[in-house]
XYZ file of C-alpha atoms in Angstrom:
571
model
C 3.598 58.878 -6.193
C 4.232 55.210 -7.352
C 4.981 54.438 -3.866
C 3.224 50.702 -3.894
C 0.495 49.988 -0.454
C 3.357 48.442 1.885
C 4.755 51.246 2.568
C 1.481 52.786 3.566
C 2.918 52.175 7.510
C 6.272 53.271 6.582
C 4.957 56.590 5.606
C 3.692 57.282 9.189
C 7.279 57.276 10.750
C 7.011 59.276 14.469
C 9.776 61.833 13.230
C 7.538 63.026 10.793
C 5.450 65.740 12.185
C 1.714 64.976 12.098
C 0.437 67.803 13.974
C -0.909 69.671 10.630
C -3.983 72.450 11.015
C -6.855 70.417 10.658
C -7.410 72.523 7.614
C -5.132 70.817 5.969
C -6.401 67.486 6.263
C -10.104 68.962 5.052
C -8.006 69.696 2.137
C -6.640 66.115 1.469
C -9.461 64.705 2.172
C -11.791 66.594 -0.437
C -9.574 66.178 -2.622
C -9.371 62.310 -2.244
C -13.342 62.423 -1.959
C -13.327 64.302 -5.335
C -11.328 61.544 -7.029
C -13.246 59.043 -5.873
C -16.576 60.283 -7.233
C -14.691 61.524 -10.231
C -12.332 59.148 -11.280
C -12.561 59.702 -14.871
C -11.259 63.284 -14.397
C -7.522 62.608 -13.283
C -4.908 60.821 -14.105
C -4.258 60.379 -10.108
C -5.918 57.550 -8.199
C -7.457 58.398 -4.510
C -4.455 56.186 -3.349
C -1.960 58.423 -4.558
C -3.621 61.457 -3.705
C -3.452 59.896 0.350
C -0.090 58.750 -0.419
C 1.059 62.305 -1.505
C -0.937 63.789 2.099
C 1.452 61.321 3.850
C 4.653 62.755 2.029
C 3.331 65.965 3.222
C 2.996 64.764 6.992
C -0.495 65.457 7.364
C -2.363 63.089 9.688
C -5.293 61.358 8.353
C -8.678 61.698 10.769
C -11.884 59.667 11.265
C -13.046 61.315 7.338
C -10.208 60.420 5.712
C -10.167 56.824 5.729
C -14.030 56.575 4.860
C -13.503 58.592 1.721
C -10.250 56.499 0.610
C -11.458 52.989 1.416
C -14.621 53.864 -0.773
C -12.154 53.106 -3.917
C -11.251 49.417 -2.546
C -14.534 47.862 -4.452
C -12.880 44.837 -5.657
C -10.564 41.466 -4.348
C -7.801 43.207 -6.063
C -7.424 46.008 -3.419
C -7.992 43.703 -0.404
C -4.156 43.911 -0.111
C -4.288 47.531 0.263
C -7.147 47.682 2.294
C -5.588 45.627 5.064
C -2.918 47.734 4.785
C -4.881 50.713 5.546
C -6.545 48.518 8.280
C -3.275 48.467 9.700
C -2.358 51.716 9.667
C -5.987 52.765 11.404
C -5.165 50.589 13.825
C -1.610 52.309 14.198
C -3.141 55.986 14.486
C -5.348 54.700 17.162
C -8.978 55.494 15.034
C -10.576 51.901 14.944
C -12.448 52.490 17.775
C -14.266 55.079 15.306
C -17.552 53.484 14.264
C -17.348 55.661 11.057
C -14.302 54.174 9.917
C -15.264 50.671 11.065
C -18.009 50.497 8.638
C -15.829 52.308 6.120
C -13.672 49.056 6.639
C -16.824 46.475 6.261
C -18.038 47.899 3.342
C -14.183 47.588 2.152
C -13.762 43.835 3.315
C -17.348 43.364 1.671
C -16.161 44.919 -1.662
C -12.967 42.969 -1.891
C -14.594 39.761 -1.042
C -13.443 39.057 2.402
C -16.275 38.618 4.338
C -15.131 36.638 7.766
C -12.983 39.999 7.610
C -15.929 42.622 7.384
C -17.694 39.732 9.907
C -14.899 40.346 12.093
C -14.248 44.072 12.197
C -18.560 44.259 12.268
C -18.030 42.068 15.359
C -15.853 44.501 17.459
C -17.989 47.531 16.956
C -19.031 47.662 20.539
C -22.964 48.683 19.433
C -23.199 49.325 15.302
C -25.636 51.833 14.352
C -28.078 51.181 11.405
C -25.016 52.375 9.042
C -22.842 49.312 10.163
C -25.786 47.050 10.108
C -26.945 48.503 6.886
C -23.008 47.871 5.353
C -23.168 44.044 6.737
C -26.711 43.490 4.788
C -25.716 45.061 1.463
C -22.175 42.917 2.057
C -23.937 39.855 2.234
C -26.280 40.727 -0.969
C -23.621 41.783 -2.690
C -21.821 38.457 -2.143
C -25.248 36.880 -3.006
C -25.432 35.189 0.415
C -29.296 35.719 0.408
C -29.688 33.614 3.704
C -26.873 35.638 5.740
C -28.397 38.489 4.724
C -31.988 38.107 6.150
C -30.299 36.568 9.536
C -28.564 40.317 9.358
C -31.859 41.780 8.936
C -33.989 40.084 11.032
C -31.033 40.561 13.844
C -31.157 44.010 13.675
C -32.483 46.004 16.445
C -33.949 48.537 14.344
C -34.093 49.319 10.463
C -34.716 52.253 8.292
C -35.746 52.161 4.717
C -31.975 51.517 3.249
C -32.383 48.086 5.512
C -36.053 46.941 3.764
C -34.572 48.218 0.477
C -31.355 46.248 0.689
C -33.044 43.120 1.689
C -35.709 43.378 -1.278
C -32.865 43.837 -3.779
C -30.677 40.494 -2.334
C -34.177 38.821 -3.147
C -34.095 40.143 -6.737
C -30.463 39.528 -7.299
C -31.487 35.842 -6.220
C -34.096 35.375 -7.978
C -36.738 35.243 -5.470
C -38.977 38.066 -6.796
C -41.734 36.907 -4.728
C -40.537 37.169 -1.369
C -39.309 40.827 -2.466
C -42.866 41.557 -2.929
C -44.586 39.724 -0.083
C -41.049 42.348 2.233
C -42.333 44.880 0.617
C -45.391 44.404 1.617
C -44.218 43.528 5.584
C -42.599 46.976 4.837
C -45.353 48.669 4.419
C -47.399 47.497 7.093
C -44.603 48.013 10.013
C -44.657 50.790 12.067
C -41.287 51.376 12.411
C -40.303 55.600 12.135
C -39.750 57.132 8.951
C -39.674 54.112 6.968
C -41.111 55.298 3.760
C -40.340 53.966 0.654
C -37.623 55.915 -1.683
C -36.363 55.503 -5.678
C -34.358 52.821 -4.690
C -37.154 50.985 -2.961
C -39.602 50.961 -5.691
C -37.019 50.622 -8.681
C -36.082 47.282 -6.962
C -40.116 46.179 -6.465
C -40.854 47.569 -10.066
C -37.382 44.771 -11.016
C -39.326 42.171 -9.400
C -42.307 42.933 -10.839
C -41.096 43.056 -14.333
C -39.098 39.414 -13.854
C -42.294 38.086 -12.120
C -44.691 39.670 -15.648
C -46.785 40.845 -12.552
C -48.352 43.739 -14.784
C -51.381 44.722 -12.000
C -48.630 44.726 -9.015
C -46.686 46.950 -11.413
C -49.207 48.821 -12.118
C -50.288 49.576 -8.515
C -46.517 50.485 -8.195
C -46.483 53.134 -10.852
C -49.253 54.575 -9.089
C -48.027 54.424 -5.640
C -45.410 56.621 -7.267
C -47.268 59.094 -8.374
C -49.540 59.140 -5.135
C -46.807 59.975 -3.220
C -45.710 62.389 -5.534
C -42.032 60.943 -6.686
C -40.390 62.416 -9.733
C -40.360 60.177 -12.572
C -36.936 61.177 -13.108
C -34.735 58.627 -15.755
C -34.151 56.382 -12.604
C -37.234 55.564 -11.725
C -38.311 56.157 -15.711
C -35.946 53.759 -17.067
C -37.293 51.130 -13.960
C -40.927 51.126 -15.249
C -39.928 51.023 -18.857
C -38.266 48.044 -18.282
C -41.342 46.537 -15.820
C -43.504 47.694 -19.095
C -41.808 45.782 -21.178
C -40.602 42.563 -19.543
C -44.479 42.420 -19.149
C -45.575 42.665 -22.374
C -47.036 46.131 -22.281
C -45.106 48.085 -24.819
C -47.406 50.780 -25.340
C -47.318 51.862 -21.648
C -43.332 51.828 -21.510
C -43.330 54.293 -24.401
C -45.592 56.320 -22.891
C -43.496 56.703 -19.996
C -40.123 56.977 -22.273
C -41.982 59.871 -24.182
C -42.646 61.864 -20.816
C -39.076 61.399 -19.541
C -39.092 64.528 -21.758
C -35.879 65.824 -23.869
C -32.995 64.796 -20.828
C -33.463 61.268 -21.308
C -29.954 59.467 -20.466
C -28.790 56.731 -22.260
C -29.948 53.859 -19.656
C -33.392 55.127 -20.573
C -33.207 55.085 -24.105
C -31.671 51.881 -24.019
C -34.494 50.394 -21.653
C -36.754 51.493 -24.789
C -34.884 50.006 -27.271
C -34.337 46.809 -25.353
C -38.143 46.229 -24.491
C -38.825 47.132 -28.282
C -36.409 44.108 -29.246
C -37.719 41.691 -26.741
C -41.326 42.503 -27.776
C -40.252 41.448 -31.370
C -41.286 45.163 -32.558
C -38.051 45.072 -34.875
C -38.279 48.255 -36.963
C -39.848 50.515 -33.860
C -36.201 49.225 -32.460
C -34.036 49.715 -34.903
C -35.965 53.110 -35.518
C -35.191 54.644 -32.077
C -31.687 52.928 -32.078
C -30.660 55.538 -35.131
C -32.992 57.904 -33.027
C -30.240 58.135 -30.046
C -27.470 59.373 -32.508
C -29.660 62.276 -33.449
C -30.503 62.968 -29.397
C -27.381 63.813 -28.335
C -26.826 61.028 -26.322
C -23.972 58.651 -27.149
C -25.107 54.795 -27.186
C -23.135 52.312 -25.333
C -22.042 48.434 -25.516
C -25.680 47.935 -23.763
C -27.503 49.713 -26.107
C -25.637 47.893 -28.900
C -26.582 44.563 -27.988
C -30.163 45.607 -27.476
C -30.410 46.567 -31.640
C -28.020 43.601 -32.137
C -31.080 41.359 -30.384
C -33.633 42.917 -32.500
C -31.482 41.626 -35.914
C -31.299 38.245 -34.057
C -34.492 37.229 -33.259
C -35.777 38.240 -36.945
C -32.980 37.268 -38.732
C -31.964 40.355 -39.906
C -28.112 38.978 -40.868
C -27.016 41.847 -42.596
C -28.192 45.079 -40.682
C -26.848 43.165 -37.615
C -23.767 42.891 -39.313
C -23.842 46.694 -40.570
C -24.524 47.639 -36.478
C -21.567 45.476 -35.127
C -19.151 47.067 -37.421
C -20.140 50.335 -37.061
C -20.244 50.180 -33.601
C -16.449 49.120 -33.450
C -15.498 51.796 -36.567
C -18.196 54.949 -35.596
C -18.239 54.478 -31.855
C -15.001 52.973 -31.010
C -16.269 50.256 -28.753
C -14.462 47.064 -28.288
C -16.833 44.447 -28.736
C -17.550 42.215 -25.538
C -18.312 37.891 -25.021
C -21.597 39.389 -25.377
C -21.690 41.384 -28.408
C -19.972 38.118 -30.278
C -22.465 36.048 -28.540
C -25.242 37.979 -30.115
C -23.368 37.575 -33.398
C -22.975 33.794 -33.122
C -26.548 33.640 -32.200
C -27.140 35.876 -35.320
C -25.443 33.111 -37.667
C -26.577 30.527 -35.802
C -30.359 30.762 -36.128
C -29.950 31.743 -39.683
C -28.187 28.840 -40.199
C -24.784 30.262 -41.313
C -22.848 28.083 -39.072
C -19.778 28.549 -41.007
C -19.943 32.349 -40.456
C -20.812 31.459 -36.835
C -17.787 29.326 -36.345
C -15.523 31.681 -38.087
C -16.285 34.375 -35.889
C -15.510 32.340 -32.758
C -12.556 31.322 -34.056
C -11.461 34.959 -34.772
C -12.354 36.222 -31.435
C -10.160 38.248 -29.194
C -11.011 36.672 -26.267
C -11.461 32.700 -24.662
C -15.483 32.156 -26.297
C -17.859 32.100 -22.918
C -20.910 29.317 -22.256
C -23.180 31.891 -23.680
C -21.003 31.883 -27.077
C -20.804 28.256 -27.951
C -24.538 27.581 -26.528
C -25.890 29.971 -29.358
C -23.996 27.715 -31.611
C -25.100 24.567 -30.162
C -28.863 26.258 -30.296
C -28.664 27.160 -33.659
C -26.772 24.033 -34.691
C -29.537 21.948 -32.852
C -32.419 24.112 -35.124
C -30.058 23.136 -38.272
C -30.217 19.857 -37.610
C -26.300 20.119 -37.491
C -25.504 17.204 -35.259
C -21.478 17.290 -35.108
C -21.659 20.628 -34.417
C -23.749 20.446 -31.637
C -21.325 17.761 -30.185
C -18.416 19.995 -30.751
C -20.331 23.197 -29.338
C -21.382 20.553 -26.267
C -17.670 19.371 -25.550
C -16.436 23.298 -25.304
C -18.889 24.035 -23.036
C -18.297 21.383 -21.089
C -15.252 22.298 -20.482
C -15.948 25.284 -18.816
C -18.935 24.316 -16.842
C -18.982 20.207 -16.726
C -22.400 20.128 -15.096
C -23.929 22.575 -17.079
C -27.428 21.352 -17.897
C -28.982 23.092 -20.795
C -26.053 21.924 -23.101
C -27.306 18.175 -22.364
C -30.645 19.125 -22.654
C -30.584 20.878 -26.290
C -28.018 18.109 -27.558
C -30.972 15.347 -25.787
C -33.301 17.474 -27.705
C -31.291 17.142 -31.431
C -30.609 13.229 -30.929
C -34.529 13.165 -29.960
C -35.468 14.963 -33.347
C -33.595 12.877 -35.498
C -34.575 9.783 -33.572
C -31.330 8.713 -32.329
C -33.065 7.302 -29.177
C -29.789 5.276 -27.989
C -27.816 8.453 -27.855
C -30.524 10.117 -26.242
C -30.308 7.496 -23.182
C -26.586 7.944 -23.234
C -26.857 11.317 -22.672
C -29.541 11.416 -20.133
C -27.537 8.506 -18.316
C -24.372 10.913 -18.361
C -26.859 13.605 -16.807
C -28.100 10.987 -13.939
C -24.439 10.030 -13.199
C -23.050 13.789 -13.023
C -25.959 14.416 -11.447
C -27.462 16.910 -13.582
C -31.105 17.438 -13.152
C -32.725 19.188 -16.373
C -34.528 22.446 -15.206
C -37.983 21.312 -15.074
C -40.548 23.874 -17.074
C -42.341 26.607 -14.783
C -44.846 29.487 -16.139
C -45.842 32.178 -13.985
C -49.583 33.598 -14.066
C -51.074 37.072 -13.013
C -54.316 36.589 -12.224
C -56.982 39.096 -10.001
C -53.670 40.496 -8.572
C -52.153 36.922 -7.896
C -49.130 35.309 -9.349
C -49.524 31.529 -9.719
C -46.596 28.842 -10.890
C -47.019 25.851 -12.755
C -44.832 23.428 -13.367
C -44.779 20.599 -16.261
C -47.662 18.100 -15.417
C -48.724 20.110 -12.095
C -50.627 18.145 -9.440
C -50.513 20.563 -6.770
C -52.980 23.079 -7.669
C -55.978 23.240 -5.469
C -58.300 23.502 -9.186
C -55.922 20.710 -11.023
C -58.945 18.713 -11.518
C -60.558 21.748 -13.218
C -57.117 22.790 -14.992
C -57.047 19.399 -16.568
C -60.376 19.330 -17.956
C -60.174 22.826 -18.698
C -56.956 21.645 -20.795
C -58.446 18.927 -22.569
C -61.341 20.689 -23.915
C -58.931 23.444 -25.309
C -56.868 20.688 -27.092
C -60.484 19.100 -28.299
C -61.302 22.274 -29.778
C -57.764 22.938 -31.525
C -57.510 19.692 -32.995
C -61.184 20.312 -34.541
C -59.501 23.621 -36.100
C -56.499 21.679 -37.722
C -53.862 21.517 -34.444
C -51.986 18.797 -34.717
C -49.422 17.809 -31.370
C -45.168 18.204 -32.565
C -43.655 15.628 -30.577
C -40.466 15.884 -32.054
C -38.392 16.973 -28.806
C -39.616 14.783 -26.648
C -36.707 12.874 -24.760
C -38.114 10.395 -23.333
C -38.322 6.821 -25.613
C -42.238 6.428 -26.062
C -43.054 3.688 -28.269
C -46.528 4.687 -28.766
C -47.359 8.552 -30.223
C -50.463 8.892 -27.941
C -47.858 8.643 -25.093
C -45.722 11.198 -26.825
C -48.743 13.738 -27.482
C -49.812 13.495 -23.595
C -45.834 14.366 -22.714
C -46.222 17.611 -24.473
C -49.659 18.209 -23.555
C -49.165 18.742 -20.163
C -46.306 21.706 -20.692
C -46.505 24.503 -18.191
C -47.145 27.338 -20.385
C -50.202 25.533 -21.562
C -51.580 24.360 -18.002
C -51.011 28.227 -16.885
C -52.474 29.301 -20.150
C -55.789 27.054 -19.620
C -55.840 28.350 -15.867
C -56.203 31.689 -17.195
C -58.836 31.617 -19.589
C -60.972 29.620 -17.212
C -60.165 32.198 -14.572
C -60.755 35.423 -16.490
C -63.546 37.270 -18.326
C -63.617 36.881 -22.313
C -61.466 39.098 -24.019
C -58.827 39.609 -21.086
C -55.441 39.590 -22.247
C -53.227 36.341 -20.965
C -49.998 36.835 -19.855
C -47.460 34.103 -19.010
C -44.044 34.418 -18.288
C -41.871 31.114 -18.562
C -38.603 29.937 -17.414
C -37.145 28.147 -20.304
C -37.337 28.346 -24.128
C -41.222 27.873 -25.224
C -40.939 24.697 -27.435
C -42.562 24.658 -30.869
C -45.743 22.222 -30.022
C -46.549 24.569 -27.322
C -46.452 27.765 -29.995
C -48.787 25.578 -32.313
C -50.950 25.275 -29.804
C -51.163 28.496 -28.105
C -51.486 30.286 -31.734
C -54.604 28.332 -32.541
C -55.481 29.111 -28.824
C -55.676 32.521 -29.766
C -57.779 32.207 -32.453
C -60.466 29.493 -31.260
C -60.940 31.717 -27.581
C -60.416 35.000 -28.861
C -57.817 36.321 -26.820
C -54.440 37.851 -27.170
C -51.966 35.582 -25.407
C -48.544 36.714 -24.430
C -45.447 33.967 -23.410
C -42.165 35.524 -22.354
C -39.880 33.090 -22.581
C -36.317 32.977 -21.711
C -35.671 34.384 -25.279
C -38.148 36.751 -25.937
C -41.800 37.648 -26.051
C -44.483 35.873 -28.096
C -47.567 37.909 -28.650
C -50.262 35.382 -30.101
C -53.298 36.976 -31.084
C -55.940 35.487 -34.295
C -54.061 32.242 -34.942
C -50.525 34.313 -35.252
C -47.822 35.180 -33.476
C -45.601 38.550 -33.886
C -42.071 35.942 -33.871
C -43.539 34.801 -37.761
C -42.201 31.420 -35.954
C -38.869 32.391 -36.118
C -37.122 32.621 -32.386
C-alpha cells in the first residue's frame, strides 16, 4: 500500500498474469471511482486503491485510468501523473481518446500545460470532450486569450464549450464580454445548445460584479421561463447577483423560497450580502440563525459575520465570533479570518491590538493582512505605521500599487507634499501606475464606464454641465469639497476642488440622474475605495434630487438616500 508512484511500471512486470475477468477490473475501478468522489470516507487514497488492483494482477482498461487520473488536480501529482502516462503508454491504451483527455485534464490540473498541449495534439480528431478539457485547462490556468483561440478553433461546440468560455471571462474579470458570449450564444444555431445551471450561475456572476440589476433581472426570469429549479445552486447564484447589486430585499426573497434544505453556501450568500449591504444586525441575526438550522457554518460563513463587525465597528462581538469559532466550531482560523481581525482593530483605531495579533499569528501575515493595517493606520493618521505596514508589503509584492497609493494618500493629508513626490517618483521609476478610478452604470439595460475626468463619452459635454449644476446646487445646501487626499501638489484650492470634482462615481452618478426619470434608484458600482469628498457629495446628492443612490465600492455598499448614508460614515 505505501508503494510510492515509481514503481507504478514496476508493478506491470509480464510474469504477472493480467488476463483477469473483466469483472474484476469493473470492480477496481468502482471502487477507485468511489474514492474519488468520496474521499472523505476512507482512509485509502484512489492511488492506493489502483496500486492494490496491480498487486492483484488485474489489468487496468480504457475506464480505469479516467477515474484515477481524476484525483491528480494539483502540480503536486504531476509526478505521478506522468507516471501513469507512462504506464498507458506501456499497456498500449493512448491511442484511447477517453484516456487522452483523462490525461489533459490531468496535465491541466497539475499545471503542465505544453504537456496537456501535447498529448491534445496527438489525438488524431478530439471530440468536443477533448476540446472541451483544453478550454476549461486554459481557464483554469487563467490564460483567457488561449482559451478563446481554443474556442473559436473548435469545429463544433455544445453548451459546456459557451459555458466554459463565459466563466474564463468572469474569472478574468471581463464580465462584459461574458455577457455580450452569452448573448452570441443565444443567437447561434448550433444543436442543442441550450443554456444549463452552470451557464446562467456564471452570467448571473457577471452580472452581480458588473451591478447590472435589469440584465440580472432578465436572467432570473429566463430561469423561470424555461422552467429551471431554483435549487441552492442556482439560489445561492442570484442571492449573491441580489446583493452585489444592491437589492437586498429581492435576495431574501429568493433565500426564503430555497425552502427548509438550504445548504450552507446559501445561507452564507445571505449573510454575506447582508454584511456588504451594511444591514449589520439582519447579519448577525441570521448568522446565530444557521446554528439553530441544522446546518454547520464554515470558515466562509465566518468571515462574512466577521465583515459585518468590521465595517461597523463592532470590536467586541467580532471578537466574541472569532473565538468562538476556533473554541465552538473547531476551525483553524485562515490569512483571512486574521485579516478581517486586523481590519477590525485597524479601523477602530486599536492599532496596538492590530499589531499584536499579527505578531501572534500562526502563519507568514499575507498583503491583505498588513494592507488593513496600513488602511487603518492611514485613517489614524498613524504615519510610522503606515511606513512599517508599506515596507512588509513590499516585500512580498514590490510593485504592489495600492500600498503607494494609501501611504501617497496619508503624506497628502498631513501635507507632507515632499514625501508625497518621493513616493510617486518611486512609483514612476518601478513603474507602478496607480489604478485609475472607474464606476460602472446600468442604465435602460446598458452598462456604461467612467473613468476619473472622462472625455470619451459621446454626452461629456452634457455630463459636465450636468455635473456642475449638481455641485452648484450642493454647495447652496452647505457641501463643501474635502480635498484632503489629493496627491497631486496644487498650490491653489480651486485647483484642488476641480481634482476631486471630476471623480468617476460622481460623473457616472450625474449621467444617471440626467438619464433617468425622477425617483429612479441610482446604482453605481466602483472599482476602488469611494473617497470621503465623493460620500459628502453624493449624500447631499441624495437629498437635493431626491433619489436613493447606491455606490459599491471595493469595500462595501453605500446606500445614500435623504442626505444619509446606511455606513453612518464609518467604512
Amino acid at each position: 500500500m505505501q508503494r510510492s508512484s515509481r514503481n507504478l511500471i514496476s508493478a506491470s512486470h509480464p510474469t504477472l498474469n493480467l488476463s483477469y475477468p473483466t469483472l474484476e477490473s469493473f470492480v477496481w475501478n468502482t471502487l477507485i471511482r468511489a474514492h474519488v468522489h468520496h474521499p472523505s470516507d476512507s482512509p485509502f487514497t484512489p492511488l492506493s486503491v489502483f496500486l492494490r488492483m496491480r498487486y492483484h494482477a488485474v489489468r487496468p482498461d480504457t475506464h480505469t485510468f479516467p477515474f484515477l487520473l481524476q484525483s491528480f488536480t494539483s502540480p503536486e501529482y504531476l509526478s505521478c501523473g506522468r507516471s501513469v502516462h507512462s504506464l498507458i503508454i506501456q499497456l498500449g491504451l493512448s491511442d484511447n481518446v477517453f484516456v487522452q483527455t483523462s490525461l489533459v485534464n490531468m496535465y491541466s490540473s497539475c499545471g503542465s500545460f505544453h504537456l496537456a498541449r501535447q498529448v491534445f495534439d496527438e489525438i488524431p480528431q478530439p471530440d468536443s470532450a477533448s476540446w472541451n478539457s483544453l478550454l476549461n485547462g486554459y481557464v483554469k490556468a487563467g490564460m483567457v486569450i488561449a482559451a478563446r483561440k481554443a474556442f473559436d478553433s473548435m469545429p463544433s461546440r455544445n453548451t459546456v464549450s459557451w459555458s466554459c468560455m463565459m466563466e474564463g471571462y468572469v474569472r478574468s474579470g471581463q464580465y462584459m464580454n461574458a455577457l455580450l458570449l452569452f448573448r452570441k450564444m443565444q443567437k447561434t444555431r448550433e444543436e442543442l445548445i441550450i443554456p444549463n445551471e452552470f451557464t446562467m450561475s456564471v452570467l448571473l456572476s457577471a452580472c452581480g460584479k458588473l451591478g447590472a440589476l435589469e440584465h440580472g433581472k432578465w436572467a432570473h426570469c429566463y430561469i423561470e421561463k424555461r422552467g429551471m429549479q431554483i435549487g441552492n445552486v442556482l439560489g445561492t447564484s442570484l442571492i449573491d447577483m441580489y446583493a452585489k447589486c444592491g437589492c437586498i430585499e429581492r435576495a431574501k426573497f429568493v433565500f426564503e423560497n430555497l425552502g427548509p434544505n438550504k445548504d450552507v453556501k446559501a445561507w452564507t450568500a445571505m449573510i454575506s450580502g447582508l454584511a456588504m449591504n451594511g444591514h449589520k444586525e439582519e447579519c448577525l441575526d441570521l448568522f446565530s440563525k444557521v446554528i439553530g438550522s441544522g446546518v454547520n457554518p464554515n470558515g466562509v460563513t465566518f468571515i462574512s459575520a466577521l465583515s459585518a463587525c468590521v465595517h461597523s465597528g463592532a470590536v467586541a462581538l467580532g471578537k466574541s465570533i472569532f473565538e468562538k469559532m476556533q473554541n465552538r466550531y473547531h476551525i483553524s482560523p485562515s490569512l483571512q479570518h486574521y485579516g478581517c481581525m486586523v481590519d477590525l482593530y485597524a479601523r477602530a483605531g486599536l492599532l496596538g491590538e492590530a499589531w499584536s495579533l499579527v505578531e501572534s499569528m500562526p502563519m507568514q501575515p499575507d498583503v491583505l493582512v498588513w494592507g488593513s493595517l496600513l488602511s487603518g493606520a492611514r485613517t489614524s493618521g498613524d504615519i510610522k505605521t503606515c511606513e512599517a505596514s508599506l515596507s512588509k508589503i513590499l516585500e512580498l509584492e514590490p510593485n504592489n500599487t495600492g500600498a503607494h497609493v494609501l501611504l501617497a494618500n496619508a503624506y497628502a493629508k498631513m501635507g507632507r507634499w515632499k514625501d508625497v513626490r518621493r513616493v510617486r517618483a518611486q512609483m514612476e521609476t518601478k513603474g507602478i501606475k496607480k489604478v485609475p478610478g472607474c464606476s460602472l452604470v446600468e442604465v435602460d439595460g446598458t452598462v456604461h464606464e467612467f473613468h476619473v475626468g472622462d472625455e470619451s463619452q459621446p454626452d461629456r459635454m452634457k455630463i459636465y454641465m450636468m455635473l456642475d449644476e449638481m455641485l452648484r446646487r450642493i454647495r447652496m445646501e452647505g457641501y463643501a469639497s474635502n480635498t484632503e487626499e489629493v496627491t497631486v501638489d496644487i498650490a491653489e484650492e480651486e485647483g484642488k476642488e476641480l481634482a476631486v470634482s471630476r471623480h468617476s462615481e460622481k460623473l457616472a452618478v450625474a449621467f444617471a440622474i440626467m438619464k433617468t426619470r425622477p425617483g429612479v434608484p441610482v446604482r453605481v458600482v466602483n472599482n476602488i475605495r469611494m473617497c470621503r469628498d465623493c460620500h459628502a457629495a453624493v449624500k447631499m446628492i441624495s437629498l437635493v434630487y431626491g433619489r436613493e443612490i447606491s455606490v459599491r465600492d471595493c469595500n462595501r455598499f453605500h446606500h445614500f438616500a435623504g442626505g444619509a448614508c446606511n455606513c453612518n460614515d464609518y467604512w
